[in-house]
Amino acid sequence: MTDTAITVHQTTRPTGFPTPADFAFVESGIPAPAPGTALVENLYWSVDPYHREMMDGDFALNAPLEGRTLGRVVASRHPGLPEGEIVFHRQGWRTHAVVTPEETRRLPHYEGVPLSAYLSILGGTGLTAYVGLTRIARLREGDDVFVSAAAGGVGTATARFARLLGAGRLIGSAGSPEKVRHLTEQVGYDEAFDYRTAPVADLLAKAAPTGIDVFVDNVGGDHLGAAIGALRERGRVVRIGTVSQYNTPDAPPVLFNHADVVEKSLRIEGFLVSHYREVQEELYEFAVPHLRSGALALDETVVEGFERIVEAFLLMLRGGNTGKILVRAAV
């Protein structure tokens, strides 16, 4: 363990896309745990699209940023947090954190499951995809599913879970020819398209000429409008994010035929995964056997070194990753 702790602070409110100038790396001494707490040295950090939305007002300026993190307890003053234990917590963008038992979750020890999986397919990313399919869409066997931002963490997890849950055709949208090939050749999508090449409604009509049953929406904007037009009777929209508007707050409103919602008996529902934490154990029970058997693969882009966490965040916002993007402490 080093003698210095580093935290990342947000220093300004960005307009449009953030830049490295909106952040500062702040050094300090390593904190000592008080009675009832433990010191954690962090090993993995998650950078997520929701961080961009929170930068507009939820994160305090000149204070450490929060985020999902895995770390090892290195000094403890609480029997519930033994030294050497790996824990999950949300005091994210820092190398060291002092935590209480209530602020942590001890990870199960599943043989053969990589540690990174607890921030990707078994973490908030996987839980979002699983809840979206099982609780919000109430996926039925044979349902045809369209996913926007399909090459990202939630998009890849959604496809892999949907396949295991018995979905019909899987259609994905991504932002480059390379990602489109990755979706069909590696992730398991039946059809994928590059949304930059033509109007999304036209591309979706070609990819799913007979329509879709479920739309898992990570983007909003014209993807949402196109999907509503393509949904069959009693179709469902799962609203997860609006990443297309996070950096363009003046984007025009979504245009679609509002009569479709009534005439096709559509259901549009959004959710926050934090409201479904009780589903975590169910996710483990569902996903871990498939991970062990090889039926479920990890889709991860791993950036080495905490000093690159801002770089990783900006890379993710510009679509430079496939699967869940994580930062790993340099060995």
GROMACS .gro file of C-alpha atoms in nm:
model
  331
    1MET     CA    1   0.000   0.000   0.000
    2THR     CA    2   0.129   0.345  -0.091
    3ASP     CA    3   0.159   0.638   0.154
    4THR     CA    4  -0.069   0.865  -0.050
    5ALA     CA    5  -0.442   0.859  -0.113
    6ILE     CA    6  -0.583   1.015  -0.431
    7THR     CA    7  -0.938   1.133  -0.494
    8VAL     CA    8  -1.097   1.274  -0.808
    9HIS     CA    9  -1.305   1.591  -0.769
   10GLN     CA   10  -1.539   1.759  -1.014
   11THR     CA   11  -1.430   2.122  -1.036
   12THR     CA   12  -1.674   2.276  -1.288
   13ARG     CA   13  -2.018   2.215  -1.442
   14PRO     CA   14  -1.953   2.115  -1.803
   15THR     CA   15  -2.148   2.244  -2.100
   16GLY     CA   16  -2.183   1.963  -2.350
   17PHE     CA   17  -1.915   1.696  -2.333
   18PRO     CA   18  -1.695   1.706  -2.021
   19THR     CA   19  -1.320   1.750  -2.061
   20PRO     CA   20  -1.024   1.661  -1.835
   21ALA     CA   21  -1.027   2.025  -1.719
   22ASP     CA   22  -1.356   1.957  -1.535
   23PHE     CA   23  -1.175   1.725  -1.292
   24ALA     CA   24  -0.887   1.740  -1.047
   25PHE     CA   25  -0.677   1.467  -0.885
   26VAL     CA   26  -0.625   1.556  -0.519
   27GLU     CA   27  -0.361   1.390  -0.301
   28SER     CA   28  -0.374   1.347   0.077
   29GLY     CA   29  -0.251   1.116   0.346
   30ILE     CA   30  -0.413   0.777   0.377
   31PRO     CA   31  -0.706   0.810   0.621
   32ALA     CA   32  -0.713   0.606   0.940
   33PRO     CA   33  -1.030   0.411   1.025
   34ALA     CA   34  -1.226   0.529   1.329
   35PRO     CA   35  -1.394   0.280   1.566
   36GLY     CA   36  -1.672   0.100   1.379
   37THR     CA   37  -1.517   0.155   1.035
   38ALA     CA   38  -1.255   0.003   0.806
   39LEU     CA   39  -1.005   0.132   0.554
   40VAL     CA   40  -1.047  -0.010   0.204
   41GLU     CA   41  -0.784   0.002  -0.069
   42ASN     CA   42  -0.976   0.007  -0.396
   43LEU     CA   43  -0.907  -0.239  -0.676
   44TYR     CA   44  -1.173  -0.178  -0.944
   45TRP     CA   45  -1.382   0.125  -1.033
   46SER     CA   46  -1.694   0.155  -1.246
   47VAL     CA   47  -1.751   0.457  -1.470
   48ASP     CA   48  -2.112   0.486  -1.583
   49PRO     CA   49  -2.330   0.702  -1.807
   50TYR     CA   50  -2.533   0.825  -1.509
   51HIS     CA   51  -2.225   1.006  -1.380
   52ARG     CA   52  -2.258   1.253  -1.667
   53GLU     CA   53  -2.615   1.339  -1.569
   54MET     CA   54  -2.514   1.385  -1.206
   55MET     CA   55  -2.235   1.624  -1.306
   56ASP     CA   56  -2.499   1.883  -1.392
   57GLY     CA   57  -2.595   1.936  -1.028
   58ASP     CA   58  -2.606   1.623  -0.815
   59PHE     CA   59  -2.230   1.597  -0.754
   60ALA     CA   60  -2.088   1.864  -0.525
   61LEU     CA   61  -1.803   2.064  -0.674
   62ASN     CA   62  -1.454   2.020  -0.530
   63ALA     CA   63  -1.552   1.703  -0.346
   64PRO     CA   64  -1.477   1.334  -0.417
   65LEU     CA   65  -1.702   1.174  -0.678
   66GLU     CA   66  -1.906   0.871  -0.587
   67GLY     CA   67  -1.929   0.549  -0.786
   68ARG     CA   68  -1.941   0.171  -0.766
   69THR     CA   69  -1.614   0.024  -0.645
   70LEU     CA   70  -1.454  -0.300  -0.528
   71GLY     CA   71  -1.177  -0.290  -0.272
   72ARG     CA   72  -0.987  -0.490  -0.010
   73VAL     CA   73  -1.011  -0.414   0.361
   74VAL     CA   74  -0.657  -0.328   0.471
   75ALA     CA   75  -0.722  -0.197   0.825
   76SER     CA   76  -1.032  -0.261   1.030
   77ARG     CA   77  -1.189  -0.145   1.353
   78HIS     CA   78  -1.511  -0.341   1.310
   79PRO     CA   79  -1.547  -0.722   1.337
   80GLY     CA   80  -1.792  -0.726   1.047
   81LEU     CA   81  -1.523  -0.598   0.810
   82PRO     CA   82  -1.227  -0.834   0.853
   83GLU     CA   83  -0.894  -0.743   0.699
   84GLY     CA   84  -0.841  -0.906   0.362
   85GLU     CA   85  -1.213  -0.913   0.279
   86ILE     CA   86  -1.319  -0.787  -0.067
   87VAL     CA   87  -1.618  -0.552  -0.046
   88PHE     CA   88  -1.840  -0.348  -0.274
   89HIS     CA   89  -1.909   0.015  -0.186
   90ARG     CA   90  -2.005   0.342  -0.355
   91GLN     CA   91  -1.730   0.580  -0.236
   92GLY     CA   92  -1.588   0.550  -0.580
   93TRP     CA   93  -1.342   0.779  -0.745
   94ARG     CA   94  -1.062   0.747  -0.491
   95THR     CA   95  -0.782   0.505  -0.417
   96HIS     CA   96  -0.877   0.457  -0.050
   97ALA     CA   97  -1.204   0.488   0.142
   98VAL     CA   98  -1.311   0.463   0.505
   99VAL     CA   99  -1.642   0.275   0.520
  100THR     CA  100  -1.891   0.137   0.769
  101PRO     CA  101  -2.052  -0.207   0.739
  102GLU     CA  102  -2.377  -0.039   0.632
  103GLU     CA  103  -2.197   0.125   0.338
  104THR     CA  104  -2.054  -0.200   0.205
  105ARG     CA  105  -2.163  -0.535   0.067
  106ARG     CA  106  -1.939  -0.835   0.119
  107LEU     CA  107  -1.906  -1.032  -0.203
  108PRO     CA  108  -1.993  -1.400  -0.230
  109HIS     CA  109  -1.706  -1.630  -0.319
  110TYR     CA  110  -1.800  -1.814  -0.637
  111GLU     CA  111  -1.517  -2.028  -0.765
  112GLY     CA  112  -1.418  -1.945  -1.118
  113VAL     CA  113  -1.593  -1.605  -1.128
  114PRO     CA  114  -1.352  -1.314  -1.196
  115LEU     CA  115  -1.358  -1.025  -0.951
  116SER     CA  116  -1.442  -0.779  -1.228
  117ALA     CA  117  -1.773  -0.960  -1.288
  118TYR     CA  118  -1.911  -0.810  -0.965
  119LEU     CA  119  -1.899  -0.466  -1.129
  120SER     CA  120  -2.017  -0.583  -1.473
  121ILE     CA  121  -2.250  -0.875  -1.539
  122LEU     CA  122  -2.310  -0.943  -1.166
  123GLY     CA  123  -2.302  -0.575  -1.064
  124GLY     CA  124  -2.521  -0.274  -1.127
  125THR     CA  125  -2.483  -0.313  -1.503
  126GLY     CA  126  -2.604  -0.673  -1.507
  127LEU     CA  127  -2.871  -0.600  -1.248
  128THR     CA  128  -3.005  -0.318  -1.466
  129ALA     CA  129  -3.032  -0.551  -1.766
  130TYR     CA  130  -3.187  -0.832  -1.560
  131VAL     CA  131  -3.444  -0.610  -1.389
  132GLY     CA  132  -3.529  -0.445  -1.720
  133LEU     CA  133  -3.606  -0.779  -1.881
  134THR     CA  134  -3.770  -0.965  -1.593
  135ARG     CA  135  -3.948  -0.694  -1.393
  136ILE     CA  136  -4.020  -0.414  -1.642
  137ALA     CA  137  -4.052  -0.585  -1.982
  138ARG     CA  138  -4.171  -0.911  -1.825
  139LEU     CA  139  -4.002  -1.084  -2.114
  140ARG     CA  140  -4.193  -1.375  -2.264
  141GLU     CA  141  -4.043  -1.664  -2.455
  142GLY     CA  142  -4.016  -1.574  -2.822
  143ASP     CA  143  -4.035  -1.196  -2.773
  144ASP     CA  144  -3.837  -1.000  -3.031
  145VAL     CA  145  -3.619  -0.742  -2.856
  146PHE     CA  146  -3.457  -0.421  -2.984
  147VAL     CA  147  -3.178  -0.263  -2.775
  148SER     CA  148  -3.020   0.080  -2.823
  149ALA     CA  149  -2.657   0.141  -2.722
  150ALA     CA  150  -2.636  -0.233  -2.770
  151ALA     CA  151  -2.255  -0.251  -2.754
  152GLY     CA  152  -2.234  -0.091  -2.408
  153GLY     CA  153  -2.241  -0.262  -2.072
  154VAL     CA  154  -2.618  -0.279  -2.029
  155GLY     CA  155  -2.670  -0.349  -2.400
  156THR     CA  156  -2.443  -0.652  -2.411
  157ALA     CA  157  -2.577  -0.786  -2.079
  158THR     CA  158  -2.935  -0.742  -2.203
  159ALA     CA  159  -2.867  -0.951  -2.513
  160ARG     CA  160  -2.694  -1.230  -2.325
  161PHE     CA  161  -2.965  -1.249  -2.058
  162ALA     CA  162  -3.246  -1.223  -2.313
  163ARG     CA  163  -3.103  -1.517  -2.505
  164LEU     CA  164  -3.084  -1.728  -2.189
  165LEU     CA  165  -3.441  -1.625  -2.098
  166GLY     CA  166  -3.576  -1.749  -2.431
  167ALA     CA  167  -3.615  -1.430  -2.636
  168GLY     CA  168  -3.679  -1.448  -3.008
  169ARG     CA  169  -3.482  -1.223  -3.243
  170LEU     CA  170  -3.239  -0.972  -3.092
  171ILE     CA  171  -3.179  -0.645  -3.279
  172GLY     CA  172  -2.916  -0.394  -3.168
  173SER     CA  173  -2.813  -0.041  -3.255
  174ALA     CA  174  -2.453   0.082  -3.224
  175GLY     CA  175  -2.239   0.368  -3.349
  176SER     CA  176  -1.980   0.210  -3.579
  177PRO     CA  177  -1.938  -0.076  -3.828
  178GLU     CA  178  -1.689  -0.241  -3.592
  179LYS     CA  179  -1.941  -0.246  -3.309
  180VAL     CA  180  -2.212  -0.379  -3.539
  181ARG     CA  181  -1.987  -0.672  -3.632
  182HIS     CA  182  -1.902  -0.728  -3.267
  183LEU     CA  183  -2.270  -0.746  -3.176
  184THR     CA  184  -2.354  -1.012  -3.433
  185GLU     CA  185  -2.030  -1.209  -3.425
  186GLN     CA  186  -1.950  -1.203  -3.051
  187VAL     CA  187  -2.248  -1.097  -2.839
  188GLY     CA  188  -2.525  -1.292  -3.010
  189TYR     CA  189  -2.745  -1.031  -3.173
  190ASP     CA  190  -2.931  -1.163  -3.477
  191GLU     CA  191  -2.926  -0.825  -3.649
  192ALA     CA  192  -2.751  -0.495  -3.577
  193PHE     CA  193  -2.714  -0.160  -3.752
  194ASP     CA  194  -2.502   0.153  -3.738
  195TYR     CA  195  -2.743   0.432  -3.644
  196ARG     CA  196  -2.513   0.694  -3.799
  197THR     CA  197  -2.575   0.568  -4.155
  198ALA     CA  198  -2.947   0.650  -4.202
  199PRO     CA  199  -3.261   0.749  -4.008
  200VAL     CA  200  -3.309   0.504  -3.721
  201ALA     CA  201  -3.672   0.437  -3.818
  202ASP     CA  202  -3.561   0.321  -4.162
  203LEU     CA  203  -3.280   0.105  -4.025
  204LEU     CA  204  -3.508  -0.055  -3.767
  205ALA     CA  205  -3.779  -0.123  -4.027
  206LYS     CA  206  -3.522  -0.308  -4.237
  207ALA     CA  207  -3.378  -0.502  -3.941
  208ALA     CA  208  -3.721  -0.593  -3.798
  209PRO     CA  209  -3.971  -0.576  -4.088
  210THR     CA  210  -4.246  -0.748  -3.889
  211GLY     CA  211  -4.195  -0.538  -3.575
  212ILE     CA  212  -4.069  -0.590  -3.222
  213ASP     CA  213  -4.221  -0.680  -2.885
  214VAL     CA  214  -3.975  -0.511  -2.646
  215PHE     CA  215  -3.751  -0.205  -2.671
  216VAL     CA  216  -3.475  -0.168  -2.411
  217ASP     CA  217  -3.383   0.200  -2.438
  218ASN     CA  218  -3.049   0.333  -2.319
  219VAL     CA  219  -3.048   0.631  -2.555
  220GLY     CA  220  -3.383   0.806  -2.601
  221GLY     CA  221  -3.413   1.052  -2.890
  222ASP     CA  222  -3.491   0.918  -3.236
  223HIS     CA  223  -3.434   0.559  -3.122
  224LEU     CA  224  -3.731   0.589  -2.889
  225GLY     CA  225  -3.951   0.741  -3.159
  226ALA     CA  226  -3.854   0.470  -3.409
  227ALA     CA  227  -3.915   0.188  -3.162
  228ILE     CA  228  -4.263   0.309  -3.068
  229GLY     CA  229  -4.354   0.296  -3.435
  230ALA     CA  230  -4.214  -0.058  -3.469
  231LEU     CA  231  -4.370  -0.207  -3.157
  232ARG     CA  232  -4.641  -0.467  -3.199
  233GLU     CA  233  -4.966  -0.474  -3.002
  234ARG     CA  234  -4.899  -0.480  -2.626
  235GLY     CA  235  -4.535  -0.395  -2.682
  236ARG     CA  236  -4.320  -0.271  -2.395
  237VAL     CA  237  -4.059   0.005  -2.371
  238VAL     CA  238  -3.803  -0.026  -2.091
  239ARG     CA  239  -3.654   0.319  -2.028
  240ILE     CA  240  -3.308   0.289  -1.876
  241GLY     CA  241  -3.122   0.601  -1.990
  242THR     CA  242  -3.114   0.898  -2.224
  243VAL     CA  243  -2.745   0.911  -2.305
  244SER     CA  244  -2.814   1.085  -2.638
  245GLN     CA  245  -2.922   1.394  -2.444
  246TYR     CA  246  -2.676   1.399  -2.152
  247ASN     CA  247  -2.429   1.612  -2.347
  248THR     CA  248  -2.686   1.793  -2.565
  249PRO     CA  249  -2.946   1.940  -2.328
  250ASP     CA  250  -3.093   2.147  -2.612
  251ALA     CA  251  -3.169   1.838  -2.823
  252PRO     CA  252  -3.514   1.846  -2.986
  253PRO     CA  253  -3.793   1.647  -2.820
  254VAL     CA  254  -3.868   1.292  -2.929
  255LEU     CA  255  -4.118   1.274  -3.214
  256PHE     CA  256  -4.356   0.980  -3.246
  257ASN     CA  257  -4.719   0.902  -3.314
  258HIS     CA  258  -4.876   0.934  -2.969
  259ALA     CA  259  -5.184   0.748  -3.091
  260ASP     CA  260  -4.969   0.436  -3.121
  261VAL     CA  261  -4.941   0.415  -2.744
  262VAL     CA  262  -5.320   0.385  -2.710
  263GLU     CA  263  -5.408   0.199  -3.028
  264LYS     CA  264  -5.139  -0.068  -2.977
  265SER     CA  265  -5.183  -0.081  -2.596
  266LEU     CA  266  -4.816  -0.004  -2.540
  267ARG     CA  267  -4.652   0.023  -2.200
  268ILE     CA  268  -4.361   0.265  -2.141
  269GLU     CA  269  -4.189   0.233  -1.804
  270GLY     CA  270  -3.863   0.361  -1.663
  271PHE     CA  271  -3.685   0.255  -1.345
  272LEU     CA  272  -3.387   0.312  -1.119
  273VAL     CA  273  -3.191  -0.002  -1.044
  274SER     CA  274  -3.136   0.125  -0.689
  275HIS     CA  275  -3.504   0.045  -0.625
  276TYR     CA  276  -3.443  -0.324  -0.703
  277ARG     CA  277  -3.151  -0.416  -0.482
  278GLU     CA  278  -3.352  -0.707  -0.341
  279VAL     CA  279  -3.313  -0.876  -0.682
  280GLN     CA  280  -2.933  -0.901  -0.642
  281GLU     CA  281  -2.936  -1.254  -0.497
  282GLU     CA  282  -3.173  -1.368  -0.770
  283LEU     CA  283  -2.930  -1.234  -1.028
  284TYR     CA  284  -2.648  -1.435  -0.870
  285GLU     CA  285  -2.863  -1.751  -0.874
  286PHE     CA  286  -2.948  -1.697  -1.241
  287ALA     CA  287  -2.617  -1.579  -1.382
  288VAL     CA  288  -2.341  -1.757  -1.186
  289PRO     CA  289  -2.418  -2.110  -1.315
  290HIS     CA  290  -2.415  -1.977  -1.671
  291LEU     CA  291  -2.084  -1.798  -1.609
  292ARG     CA  292  -1.932  -2.118  -1.476
  293SER     CA  293  -2.061  -2.327  -1.767
  294GLY     CA  294  -1.941  -2.078  -2.026
  295ALA     CA  295  -2.293  -2.006  -2.153
  296LEU     CA  296  -2.260  -1.646  -2.026
  297ALA     CA  297  -1.955  -1.444  -2.127
  298LEU     CA  298  -1.812  -1.125  -1.980
  299ASP     CA  299  -1.819  -0.817  -2.202
  300GLU     CA  300  -1.567  -0.577  -2.050
  301THR     CA  301  -1.327  -0.303  -2.153
  302VAL     CA  302  -1.067  -0.272  -1.876
  303VAL     CA  303  -0.850   0.040  -1.844
  304GLU     CA  304  -0.535  -0.007  -1.635
  305GLY     CA  305  -0.448   0.243  -1.361
  306PHE     CA  306  -0.653   0.473  -1.138
  307GLU     CA  307  -0.479   0.773  -1.294
  308ARG     CA  308  -0.674   0.696  -1.614
  309ILE     CA  309  -1.021   0.699  -1.458
  310VAL     CA  310  -1.120   1.033  -1.614
  311GLU     CA  311  -0.985   0.914  -1.948
  312ALA     CA  312  -1.197   0.599  -1.915
  313PHE     CA  313  -1.507   0.801  -1.830
  314LEU     CA  314  -1.467   1.029  -2.132
  315LEU     CA  315  -1.394   0.728  -2.353
  316MET     CA  316  -1.721   0.569  -2.241
  317LEU     CA  317  -1.922   0.886  -2.308
  318ARG     CA  318  -1.791   0.891  -2.665
  319GLY     CA  319  -1.867   0.525  -2.722
  320GLY     CA  320  -1.507   0.404  -2.721
  321ASN     CA  321  -1.581   0.086  -2.527
  322THR     CA  322  -1.752  -0.244  -2.591
  323GLY     CA  323  -1.929  -0.397  -2.294
  324LYS     CA  324  -1.888  -0.261  -1.943
  325ILE     CA  325  -1.595  -0.024  -1.900
  326LEU     CA  326  -1.394  -0.068  -1.579
  327VAL     CA  327  -1.076   0.078  -1.433
  328ARG     CA  328  -0.837  -0.162  -1.261
  329ALA     CA  329  -0.565  -0.065  -1.013
  330ALA     CA  330  -0.221  -0.103  -1.166
  331VAL     CA  331  -0.042  -0.410  -1.039
   0.00000   0.00000   0.00000
